[in-house]
Amino acid sequence: MILSDDSVDAIKKTTARYPHRKSAILPGLTIAYRQVGHLNEDLYGEVAEVIGVSKNEVASAATFYTMFPKQKVGKYLIQVCVNISCGLMGAESLMEYLLKKLNVKPGEISEDGLFTVVPVECLGSCTTAPMMQVNQDFYENLTPEKVDQILEDLRKKA
Amino acid sequence: MEKKLLFANIDDPKQPEIDTYISKGGYESFKKVIKEMKPEEVIEEVKKSGIRGRGGAGFPAGMKWSFVPKDSPKPKYLVCNGDESEPGTCKDRVLMEHDPHLVVEGMAIASYAIGAGHAFIYIRGEFDYPASQMRKAIDQAYQKGFLGKNIQGSGYDLEMIVHTGGGAYICGEETALLNSLEGKPGQTRIRPPFPAVEGLYACPTVVNNVETLSNMSLIIKNGGEWYSKIGTEKSTGTRIFCLSGHVKNPGNYELELGTPMSYLINDLGGGIVDGKKLKAIIPGGSSTPILTPDKIDTKLDFESVVEAGSMLGSGGVIVMHEDTDMVWVAKVLAHFYMHESCGECTPCRQGTKWLHDTITRIYNGHGKMEDIDILLDLCDNIEGKTICPLGDAAVIPIRSTINLFRNEYEHYINHKKPLVENKFMSFVNG
Ligand SMILES: Cc1cc2nc3c(=O)[nH]c(=O)nc-3n(C[C@H](O)[C@H](O)[C@H](O)COP(=O)(O)O)c2cc1C
Ligand code: SF4
Ligand code: FES
């Protein structure tokens, strides 16, 4: 089993709340990817078993939704919004700045295993552009100084 | 004028606490409906208010509720749409984060009105903090006896669940949202049947936007008639406008409907950054046609914005100044719709990719003059030929930029470079 006891417990509790157990598939996948960092076939099977649905059902949901990483990513997944409002505030150069600073291409893991940077569509933070999401947290109104500080803090925390 | 109804308490850091919310009269409206009003009376009051949906299409909320069959033996469901994925829009998040009980109470009132025993709030998966705020608020509401069994001794039972999605724009579309809530890929359903008759788990379901439902407590407290006097005759109430792009003070502003856009952009927004000239405005999120500066005095209400050639949409007002390359704008949005197409219909799945590839070719300096007509032809072949409005939406930024700024496309094609080079590409100085 890859899923921890806590994750299994959390998925079971979620499932119990819904009138139909299939509704627990997305929340179940969320719990799984947050524990592991990404999803794979084995996890689809485990999530399916805990919820009590077929593995196919879980896999077909998981593959549709882009938010669940299907490949290994760094400890910190940095998602830079490059949509219109962020773009108008310099998102493309923010992206370049990060890639250069971490010496990676989009989607790669940095040498220290800590960071993966990817471009994403609008994250609902348009009035505080440019912005990026690191794992679950939003960072808004970014400047190069702020980005430097954030990376430094994350390295210390790792 | 700014008119803070939904935002009345948005700056109070204690507002998310139920005690604070109750101390300001919170949950009184919900108590009133379950103790003193019949469901039909609640629907009547909401109809009287004239409130139209804040999620995009602007359908009257009271009327939508009245479509739920009263005699159906099936369970009924309320779903609050907190997917908020329309580029330029970030208002629902603010409500969920800073006044979550306003959302919970609105959901509870709507649930009672349509006879639902289960209410769901579908929140986009990336919104971890808003979802946690909503979970906390719902837990508190259970503890205080505003949710659960036999609420306040009224005999009414209501369960409320926070459901987080997987980050797909299409899941904001109500039928895709319902599929997603059922654990399936977020693909749309053909209508009819409409969700009001056959929605979640094939049962009668109402889907309403977060902001729409956040108004319900006020409408019940002050009466539909009071609400109908705010705004314009056909666009009643206030709306939260998300002002982003090249303005000095971007932010979420609540305005009475019918307020001129110039007031939002110039007075509240402080005008354009760096003393630049205004070039273009997207008034209602990326799915709405672009307006030119001569339309800046357009009143922000459903009818006036349509008259000006666009739509009020989701309330995301995106401002662009003279240094904006409009082919770049089209490219960014074409990429968005290509990425977010659910893939169910060929015109949308294939068409959005063609649009994107053609524009990118022009952008990269490899365009031909006939590409402009190819783009317009593609638009004709997508629009109106798809199951859901995402296909139509994908066409809008392309047509808009070609119609209004065709010379920029031609310049790209003739000179292999933009007429206007984006000069905001550095995030160093904003
Ligand atoms: C592609 C697409 C995306 C949508 N995204 C959202 C969204 O993020 N939030 C929302 O409330 N409505 C969204 N809508 C509109 C919903 O389908 C639905 O009309 C709305 O939630 C109804 O609520 P209302 O009547 O309160 O406006 C979207 C529609 C389409 C076609
Ligand atoms: S128009 Fe696009 S998003 Fe909508 S159902 Fe068709 S393929 Fe899916
Ligand atoms: S455009 Fe970046 S958060 Fe909306």
XYZ file of C-alpha atoms and ligand atoms in Angstrom:
631
model
C 0.000 0.000 0.000
C 1.321 3.439 -0.957
C -1.497 5.302 0.780
C -0.827 6.005 4.429
C -3.322 5.043 7.128
C -4.187 8.722 7.496
C -4.928 9.056 3.789
C -7.056 5.900 3.760
C -8.934 7.195 6.760
C -9.494 10.593 5.176
C -10.763 9.041 1.935
C -13.153 6.777 3.850
C -14.521 9.706 5.843
C -15.046 11.748 2.677
C -16.780 8.877 0.938
C -19.213 8.472 3.801
C -20.420 12.059 3.435
C -21.716 11.732 -0.114
C -25.095 10.335 -1.150
C -23.202 8.393 -3.856
C -19.709 7.022 -3.288
C -18.474 7.803 -6.803
C -18.520 11.485 -5.872
C -15.565 10.798 -3.592
C -13.267 10.115 -6.564
C -11.910 13.667 -6.988
C -11.512 14.318 -3.263
C -9.888 10.869 -2.971
C -7.417 11.668 -5.744
C -6.654 14.988 -4.071
C -5.805 13.263 -0.816
C -3.645 10.718 -2.662
C -1.622 13.177 -4.742
C -1.030 15.440 -1.788
C 0.477 12.552 0.130
C 2.622 11.250 -2.714
C 3.220 14.356 -4.842
C 1.832 12.802 -8.012
C -0.508 10.052 -9.191
C 0.095 6.732 -10.958
C -1.671 3.489 -11.836
C -1.016 1.912 -8.451
C -2.598 4.853 -6.703
C -5.657 4.705 -8.967
C -6.111 1.116 -7.828
C -5.703 1.935 -4.166
C -8.036 4.919 -4.259
C -10.603 2.819 -6.119
C -10.427 0.097 -3.524
C -10.869 2.454 -0.584
C -13.850 4.209 -2.184
C -15.361 1.014 -3.528
C -15.464 1.833 -7.254
C -13.624 0.398 -10.245
C -10.043 1.343 -11.014
C -11.153 2.402 -14.492
C -13.525 4.961 -13.089
C -10.774 6.476 -10.982
C -8.271 6.426 -13.845
C -10.634 8.077 -16.306
C -11.299 10.905 -13.862
C -7.648 11.297 -12.893
C -6.413 11.560 -16.470
C -8.970 14.242 -17.368
C -7.942 16.695 -14.679
C -4.683 18.545 -15.261
C -4.297 19.636 -11.670
C -3.181 16.160 -10.578
C 0.472 15.653 -11.574
C 1.004 12.295 -13.302
C 4.786 12.482 -13.176
C 7.201 13.050 -10.391
C 7.669 16.735 -9.585
C 9.989 18.582 -7.219
C 9.118 18.970 -3.565
C 7.729 22.363 -4.520
C 5.571 22.579 -7.627
C 5.622 26.197 -8.802
C 2.712 27.010 -11.098
C 3.037 30.357 -12.820
C -0.165 31.836 -14.209
C 0.501 32.997 -17.773
C -3.055 33.917 -18.660
C -4.226 37.347 -19.763
C -4.274 39.479 -16.589
C -1.007 38.023 -15.322
C 0.471 38.271 -18.802
C -0.310 41.999 -18.880
C 1.645 42.349 -15.651
C 4.734 40.518 -16.886
C 4.026 36.825 -16.276
C 6.199 35.755 -19.190
C 9.266 37.413 -17.729
C 8.412 36.044 -14.296
C 8.434 32.587 -15.841
C 11.797 33.275 -17.504
C 13.200 34.627 -14.280
C 12.254 31.477 -12.369
C 13.514 29.071 -15.009
C 16.847 30.847 -15.195
C 17.230 31.154 -11.475
C 16.472 27.479 -10.850
C 18.285 26.373 -13.998
C 15.427 24.190 -15.244
C 13.135 23.857 -18.244
C 9.356 23.851 -17.679
C 8.332 20.587 -16.005
C 11.849 19.536 -15.020
C 12.969 18.944 -11.457
C 15.792 21.175 -10.238
C 19.072 19.463 -9.379
C 18.452 19.629 -5.651
C 15.100 17.906 -6.151
C 13.232 20.859 -4.713
C 11.564 22.723 -7.568
C 9.472 22.156 -10.672
C 8.158 25.166 -12.599
C 5.213 24.951 -14.982
C 3.026 27.516 -16.739
C -0.705 27.286 -15.957
C -3.928 29.011 -16.950
C -5.791 31.603 -14.852
C -5.761 30.771 -11.150
C -8.413 33.267 -10.061
C -5.990 35.839 -8.748
C -6.134 38.287 -11.630
C -6.391 41.505 -9.614
C -3.137 40.654 -7.812
C -1.105 39.757 -10.893
C 1.473 38.506 -11.532
C 1.082 35.484 -9.328
C 2.182 31.918 -8.840
C 1.051 28.964 -6.786
C 3.557 26.874 -4.838
C 1.987 23.570 -3.815
C -1.212 24.779 -2.101
C -0.244 28.405 -1.491
C -0.839 31.482 -3.637
C 1.832 34.182 -3.946
C 0.571 37.414 -5.447
C 1.738 40.838 -6.672
C 5.133 39.327 -7.386
C 8.375 41.238 -7.911
C 11.853 39.758 -8.431
C 12.714 40.556 -4.806
C 9.613 38.748 -3.570
C 10.366 35.737 -5.742
C 13.937 35.580 -4.415
C 12.648 35.712 -0.858
C 10.038 33.009 -1.474
C 12.607 30.641 -2.984
C 14.978 31.257 -0.109
C 12.250 30.562 2.464
C 11.241 27.371 0.695
C 14.842 26.137 0.589
C 15.178 26.753 4.310
C 11.943 24.908 5.010
C 12.866 21.889 2.862
C -20.654 54.598 -6.745
C -19.169 51.828 -4.705
C -22.069 50.246 -2.869
C -20.991 47.664 -0.365
C -23.751 45.153 0.250
C -21.872 41.871 -0.146
C -18.644 43.606 0.752
C -20.079 45.401 3.806
C -17.947 43.343 6.179
C -15.209 42.215 3.875
C -12.470 44.082 5.743
C -13.349 42.701 9.191
C -10.736 40.015 9.914
C -13.153 38.342 12.366
C -15.991 38.120 9.836
C -15.325 34.439 8.976
C -16.106 33.537 12.601
C -19.708 32.539 13.111
C -20.058 34.578 16.317
C -19.057 37.740 14.484
C -21.397 36.902 11.632
C -24.297 36.251 14.007
C -23.587 39.396 16.034
C -24.226 41.402 12.859
C -27.574 39.751 12.239
C -26.265 36.771 10.321
C -28.476 33.671 9.908
C -31.572 35.739 10.835
C -32.759 35.498 7.221
C -32.327 31.735 7.169
C -34.175 31.437 10.495
C -36.930 33.587 9.072
C -37.406 31.442 5.972
C -37.475 28.104 7.772
C -39.762 29.348 10.532
C -42.062 31.838 8.838
C -42.026 31.298 5.110
C -43.153 28.623 2.727
C -40.647 27.651 0.012
C -42.884 29.268 -2.651
C -42.830 32.520 -0.715
C -39.045 32.520 -0.675
C -38.972 31.962 -4.434
C -41.522 34.757 -4.869
C -39.359 37.168 -2.886
C -36.308 36.306 -4.949
C -38.313 36.773 -8.140
C -39.429 40.182 -6.880
C -35.806 41.175 -6.319
C -35.151 40.685 -10.022
C -31.703 39.265 -9.275
C -29.994 37.643 -12.241
C -27.238 35.063 -11.986
C -23.719 36.345 -11.428
C -21.941 33.350 -12.976
C -21.999 34.553 -16.552
C -25.268 34.095 -18.395
C -27.411 36.302 -16.151
C -30.448 34.063 -15.886
C -33.036 35.240 -13.290
C -32.402 33.267 -10.099
C -36.003 33.136 -8.859
C -37.203 31.790 -12.163
C -34.510 29.098 -12.204
C -35.592 27.958 -8.740
C -39.221 27.759 -9.823
C -38.344 25.244 -12.562
C -37.615 22.570 -9.950
C -40.613 20.222 -10.038
C -42.421 20.333 -6.697
C -44.067 16.948 -6.979
C -40.964 14.953 -7.916
C -40.368 12.049 -5.527
C -36.640 12.265 -6.171
C -34.250 14.045 -3.810
C -33.370 17.590 -4.856
C -29.958 19.198 -4.768
C -28.467 22.652 -4.601
C -25.008 23.210 -6.054
C -23.113 26.405 -5.470
C -20.700 27.068 -8.320
C -17.347 28.154 -6.902
C -15.298 26.971 -9.843
C -14.278 30.519 -10.786
C -12.029 29.826 -13.756
C -12.962 32.536 -16.245
C -9.778 34.496 -16.942
C -10.034 37.928 -15.349
C -12.403 36.810 -12.606
C -11.557 36.434 -8.933
C -14.553 37.625 -6.927
C -16.107 34.427 -5.603
C -12.841 33.587 -3.954
C -12.970 36.844 -1.979
C -16.464 36.051 -0.698
C -15.509 32.501 0.274
C -12.352 33.669 2.007
C -13.626 36.726 3.834
C -17.342 36.159 4.386
C -17.906 32.401 4.087
C -21.037 32.438 6.240
C -22.690 34.799 3.777
C -22.207 32.033 1.200
C -23.355 29.282 3.584
C -26.478 31.207 4.555
C -27.301 31.946 0.919
C -26.907 28.275 0.059
C -29.124 27.298 2.977
C -31.874 29.729 1.944
C -31.770 28.501 -1.656
C -31.804 24.867 -0.527
C -34.905 25.453 1.569
C -36.621 27.277 -1.302
C -36.151 24.402 -3.738
C -36.613 21.658 -1.154
C -33.068 20.327 -1.227
C -31.742 18.135 1.562
C -28.166 18.254 0.334
C -26.208 21.298 -0.767
C -22.768 21.148 -2.371
C -20.270 23.854 -3.001
C -18.015 22.947 -5.922
C -14.723 24.818 -5.531
C -11.879 24.654 -8.036
C -9.169 22.384 -6.709
C -6.501 25.081 -6.642
C -8.512 27.150 -4.158
C -7.150 25.495 -1.050
C -7.608 28.459 1.261
C -11.145 29.395 0.145
C -12.136 25.719 0.483
C -10.718 25.553 4.001
C -12.566 28.747 4.947
C -15.812 27.267 3.640
C -15.212 23.967 5.467
C -14.615 25.815 8.700
C -17.736 27.916 8.262
C -19.851 24.860 7.503
C -18.501 23.042 10.582
C -19.391 26.064 12.715
C -22.867 26.227 11.182
C -23.416 22.567 12.103
C -22.241 23.253 15.664
C -24.666 26.152 16.048
C -27.532 24.112 14.663
C -27.926 25.929 11.339
C -27.191 22.747 9.412
C -27.992 19.100 10.059
C -31.235 17.561 11.235
C -34.328 19.477 12.326
C -32.683 22.870 11.978
C -33.745 25.288 14.766
C -36.674 23.002 15.496
C -38.220 23.697 12.094
C -38.278 20.116 10.892
C -36.044 21.045 7.951
C -32.901 18.918 7.406
C -29.926 20.082 5.370
C -26.473 18.579 4.815
C -23.777 20.757 3.263
C -20.591 19.518 1.614
C -17.498 21.223 0.215
C -16.347 19.492 -2.946
C -13.065 20.416 -4.600
C -12.477 19.857 -8.305
C -9.456 19.103 -10.445
C -8.673 22.455 -12.020
C -10.605 22.335 -15.281
C -12.248 25.525 -16.638
C -15.021 23.520 -18.263
C -16.166 22.357 -14.821
C -17.575 25.862 -14.331
C -20.163 24.987 -16.973
C -23.037 23.613 -14.977
C -23.516 20.213 -16.613
C -19.773 19.495 -16.723
C -19.702 20.520 -13.078
C -22.389 17.970 -12.267
C -20.493 15.202 -14.065
C -17.386 16.183 -12.183
C -19.285 16.133 -8.905
C -20.359 12.604 -9.785
C -16.705 11.586 -10.048
C -16.552 11.597 -13.839
C -14.431 13.552 -16.309
C -15.781 17.104 -16.569
C -17.595 16.762 -19.860
C -20.814 18.565 -20.636
C -24.268 17.104 -21.034
C -26.703 17.794 -23.827
C -29.734 19.821 -22.734
C -32.621 19.160 -22.347
C -33.083 17.686 -19.841
C -32.076 20.744 -17.867
C -30.468 20.291 -14.463
C -33.572 21.676 -12.748
C -35.325 18.487 -13.870
C -32.450 16.025 -14.213
C -29.214 17.220 -12.672
C -26.965 15.698 -10.043
C -27.449 11.909 -9.797
C -30.285 12.424 -12.346
C -32.286 14.371 -9.737
C -33.644 17.952 -9.848
C -30.739 20.319 -9.215
C -30.185 24.056 -9.110
C -26.727 25.402 -9.899
C -26.017 28.979 -8.829
C -22.901 31.078 -8.646
C -21.307 32.012 -5.289
C -22.034 35.721 -5.690
C -25.644 35.066 -6.711
C -26.278 33.055 -3.558
C -24.403 35.527 -1.351
C -27.170 38.039 -2.085
C -29.947 35.858 -0.666
C -29.530 36.765 2.975
C -29.884 40.471 2.095
C -32.849 39.901 -0.183
C -34.744 38.025 2.535
C -33.746 40.496 5.231
C -34.754 43.634 3.334
C -37.279 42.231 0.883
C -37.211 41.642 -2.849
C -38.770 45.037 -3.470
C -35.909 46.831 -1.691
C -33.385 44.941 -3.762
C -35.172 45.641 -7.023
C -34.705 49.380 -6.465
C -30.918 49.068 -6.483
C -29.243 49.127 -9.876
C -31.289 49.585 -13.035
C -34.770 48.385 -13.857
C -33.659 45.206 -15.600
C -30.292 44.760 -13.915
C -31.017 44.967 -10.231
C -28.604 45.028 -7.333
C -24.855 45.345 -7.183
C -22.061 43.384 -8.759
C -18.520 42.695 -7.836
C -16.218 43.772 -10.650
C -12.717 42.352 -10.781
C -10.536 45.093 -12.204
C -7.216 43.828 -13.553
C -4.548 44.697 -16.097
C -2.979 48.089 -16.709
C -4.685 50.158 -14.031
C -3.089 51.810 -11.030
C -5.363 50.214 -8.436
C -6.509 46.790 -9.564
C -8.914 45.051 -7.223
C -12.423 43.782 -6.571
C -14.977 46.573 -6.389
C -18.680 46.238 -5.633
C -20.753 48.673 -7.690
C -24.410 49.353 -8.192
C -25.343 47.946 -11.595
C -25.548 50.754 -14.132
C -22.433 52.553 -12.885
C -20.317 53.822 -15.802
C -17.234 51.775 -16.573
C -15.164 54.989 -16.578
C -15.914 55.367 -12.884
C -14.537 51.882 -12.209
C -11.439 52.295 -14.352
C -10.565 55.928 -13.706
C -11.971 56.831 -10.298
C -11.619 53.574 -8.391
C -8.902 52.064 -10.551
C -6.896 55.288 -10.634
C -6.663 55.247 -14.424
C -4.020 53.714 -16.636
C -0.508 53.020 -15.326
C 2.509 55.088 -16.358
C 0.369 57.804 -17.944
C -0.274 55.498 -20.906
C -3.288 55.631 -23.196
C -6.150 53.160 -22.857
C -6.315 50.781 -25.806
C -8.851 48.057 -25.085
C -11.146 46.685 -22.402
C -12.515 43.196 -21.924
C -15.590 43.926 -19.781
C -16.802 40.537 -18.548
C -14.059 37.929 -18.470
C -12.155 36.489 -21.425
C -15.313 35.109 -23.061
C -16.690 38.582 -23.810
C -15.935 40.787 -26.859
C -13.330 43.520 -26.542
C -14.431 47.149 -26.260
C -12.476 50.182 -27.491
C -11.833 53.363 -25.436
C -14.798 55.198 -26.987
C -17.005 52.790 -25.018
C -15.533 53.686 -21.640
C -18.668 55.451 -20.487
C -20.783 52.353 -21.069
C -22.929 51.641 -18.064
C -22.095 48.395 -16.346
C -25.426 46.602 -16.491
C -26.543 43.616 -18.568
C -28.369 45.633 -21.266
C -25.977 48.546 -21.714
C -22.920 46.343 -22.166
C -24.744 44.276 -24.793
C -25.707 47.497 -26.548
C -22.045 48.502 -26.566
C -21.238 45.235 -28.343
C -20.120 42.999 -25.521
C -21.433 41.205 -22.431
C -21.325 41.708 -18.696
C -20.336 38.051 -18.288
C -18.490 37.174 -15.126
C -17.582 40.734 -14.113
C -13.894 40.444 -14.934
C -12.865 43.834 -16.359
C -9.455 43.546 -18.030
C -7.781 46.800 -19.037
C -5.046 47.082 -21.681
C -2.967 50.117 -22.548
C -1.350 51.274 -25.783
C 1.696 48.998 -25.439
C -0.421 45.865 -25.740
C 0.081 43.654 -28.776
C -3.414 42.465 -29.641
C -2.181 39.433 -31.578
C -0.449 38.367 -28.385
C -3.769 38.798 -26.540
C -5.447 36.551 -29.093
C -2.639 34.013 -28.818
C -2.812 33.827 -25.022
C -6.578 33.344 -25.063
C -6.492 30.904 -27.973
C -4.089 28.796 -25.945
C -6.441 28.927 -22.992
C -9.480 27.668 -24.893
C -7.465 24.987 -26.665
C -6.141 23.756 -23.337
C -9.535 23.840 -21.642
C -11.743 22.301 -24.353
C -13.244 19.148 -22.878
C -12.853 17.432 -26.227
C -16.409 16.242 -26.636
C -17.269 18.044 -29.869
C -15.028 18.045 -32.914
C -15.535 21.714 -33.928
C -14.340 22.831 -30.494
C -11.626 20.216 -29.946
C -10.088 20.600 -33.405
C -11.104 24.192 -34.028
C -9.495 25.624 -30.912
C -6.245 23.889 -31.817
C -6.343 25.277 -35.365
C -7.056 28.759 -34.055
C -4.148 28.502 -31.680
C -1.725 27.080 -34.228
C -2.644 29.647 -36.876
C -2.275 32.602 -34.525
C 0.964 31.252 -33.140
C 2.298 30.968 -36.678
C 1.468 34.624 -37.300
C 2.943 35.587 -33.937
C 6.173 33.774 -34.773
C 6.526 35.659 -38.025
C 5.455 32.864 -40.379
C 1.932 34.068 -41.162
C 0.396 34.550 -44.602
C -2.257 37.125 -45.458
C -4.852 34.418 -46.077
C -4.402 33.236 -42.488
C -6.629 36.091 -41.329
C -9.502 34.797 -43.422
C -8.726 31.252 -42.350
C -9.081 32.391 -38.758
C -12.446 34.046 -39.443
C -13.596 30.981 -41.354
C -12.591 28.745 -38.448
C -14.576 30.989 -36.112
C -17.674 30.519 -38.292
C -17.170 26.779 -38.198
C -16.916 26.598 -34.421
C -19.530 29.102 -33.323
C -22.964 27.673 -32.736
C -21.850 24.162 -33.645
C -20.903 22.857 -30.247
C -22.645 21.360 -27.230
C -21.687 24.062 -24.768
C -20.798 27.763 -25.011
C -17.044 27.180 -24.587
C -16.748 26.830 -28.352
C -18.498 30.177 -28.882
C -16.328 31.739 -26.212
C -13.138 30.587 -27.914
C -14.137 32.482 -31.046
C -14.743 35.788 -29.290
C -11.196 37.050 -28.643
C -10.136 36.032 -32.164
C -12.978 37.805 -33.953
C -12.709 40.790 -31.654
C -9.008 41.332 -32.224
C -9.335 40.866 -35.983
C -12.342 43.178 -36.276
C -10.863 45.920 -34.135
C -7.128 45.575 -34.757
C -6.773 43.917 -38.153
C -3.850 46.210 -38.983
C -1.838 44.565 -36.221
C -2.297 41.137 -37.805
C -1.363 42.553 -41.215
C 1.736 44.204 -39.830
C 2.865 40.916 -38.285
C 2.399 39.149 -41.581
C 4.112 41.832 -43.682
C 6.997 42.623 -41.353
C 7.378 39.421 -39.327
C 7.140 41.469 -36.147
C 4.469 43.206 -34.101
C 3.191 46.703 -34.821
C 3.057 47.259 -31.085
C 5.651 45.526 -29.004
C 4.513 44.518 -25.540
C 6.426 46.836 -23.285
C 5.014 45.431 -20.070
C 6.822 42.162 -20.436
C 9.021 42.860 -17.459
C 7.541 42.282 -14.053
C 10.316 44.365 -12.541
C 8.499 47.671 -12.756
C 4.996 46.386 -13.216
C -17.310 27.265 -20.221
C -18.115 27.810 -19.088
C -17.497 28.115 -17.884
C -18.240 28.604 -16.820
N -17.594 28.892 -15.652
C -18.325 29.320 -14.587
C -17.693 29.563 -13.332
O -16.481 29.421 -13.198
N -18.467 29.977 -12.292
C -19.817 30.142 -12.418
O -20.484 30.482 -11.456
N -20.437 29.924 -13.599
C -19.721 29.515 -14.672
N -20.371 29.265 -15.851
C -21.830 29.441 -15.913
C -22.535 28.208 -15.364
O -22.705 27.251 -16.380
C -23.909 28.534 -14.799
O -24.622 29.240 -15.764
C -23.875 29.350 -13.547
O -23.077 28.760 -12.555
C -25.273 29.522 -13.024
O -25.266 30.347 -11.889
P -26.025 31.739 -11.867
O -27.374 31.494 -12.486
O -26.081 32.072 -10.439
O -25.212 32.685 -12.687
C -19.636 28.800 -16.950
C -20.247 28.514 -18.173
C -19.496 28.035 -19.224
C -20.196 27.746 -20.513
S -17.891 23.153 -26.868
Fe -15.852 22.407 -26.288
S -15.893 22.417 -24.078
Fe -18.038 22.543 -24.731
S -18.736 20.424 -24.838
Fe -17.916 20.888 -26.859
S -15.753 20.215 -26.758
Fe -16.488 20.367 -24.672
S -4.913 35.722 -15.217
Fe -3.480 35.066 -13.737
S -4.715 34.621 -12.051
Fe -6.177 35.173 -13.559
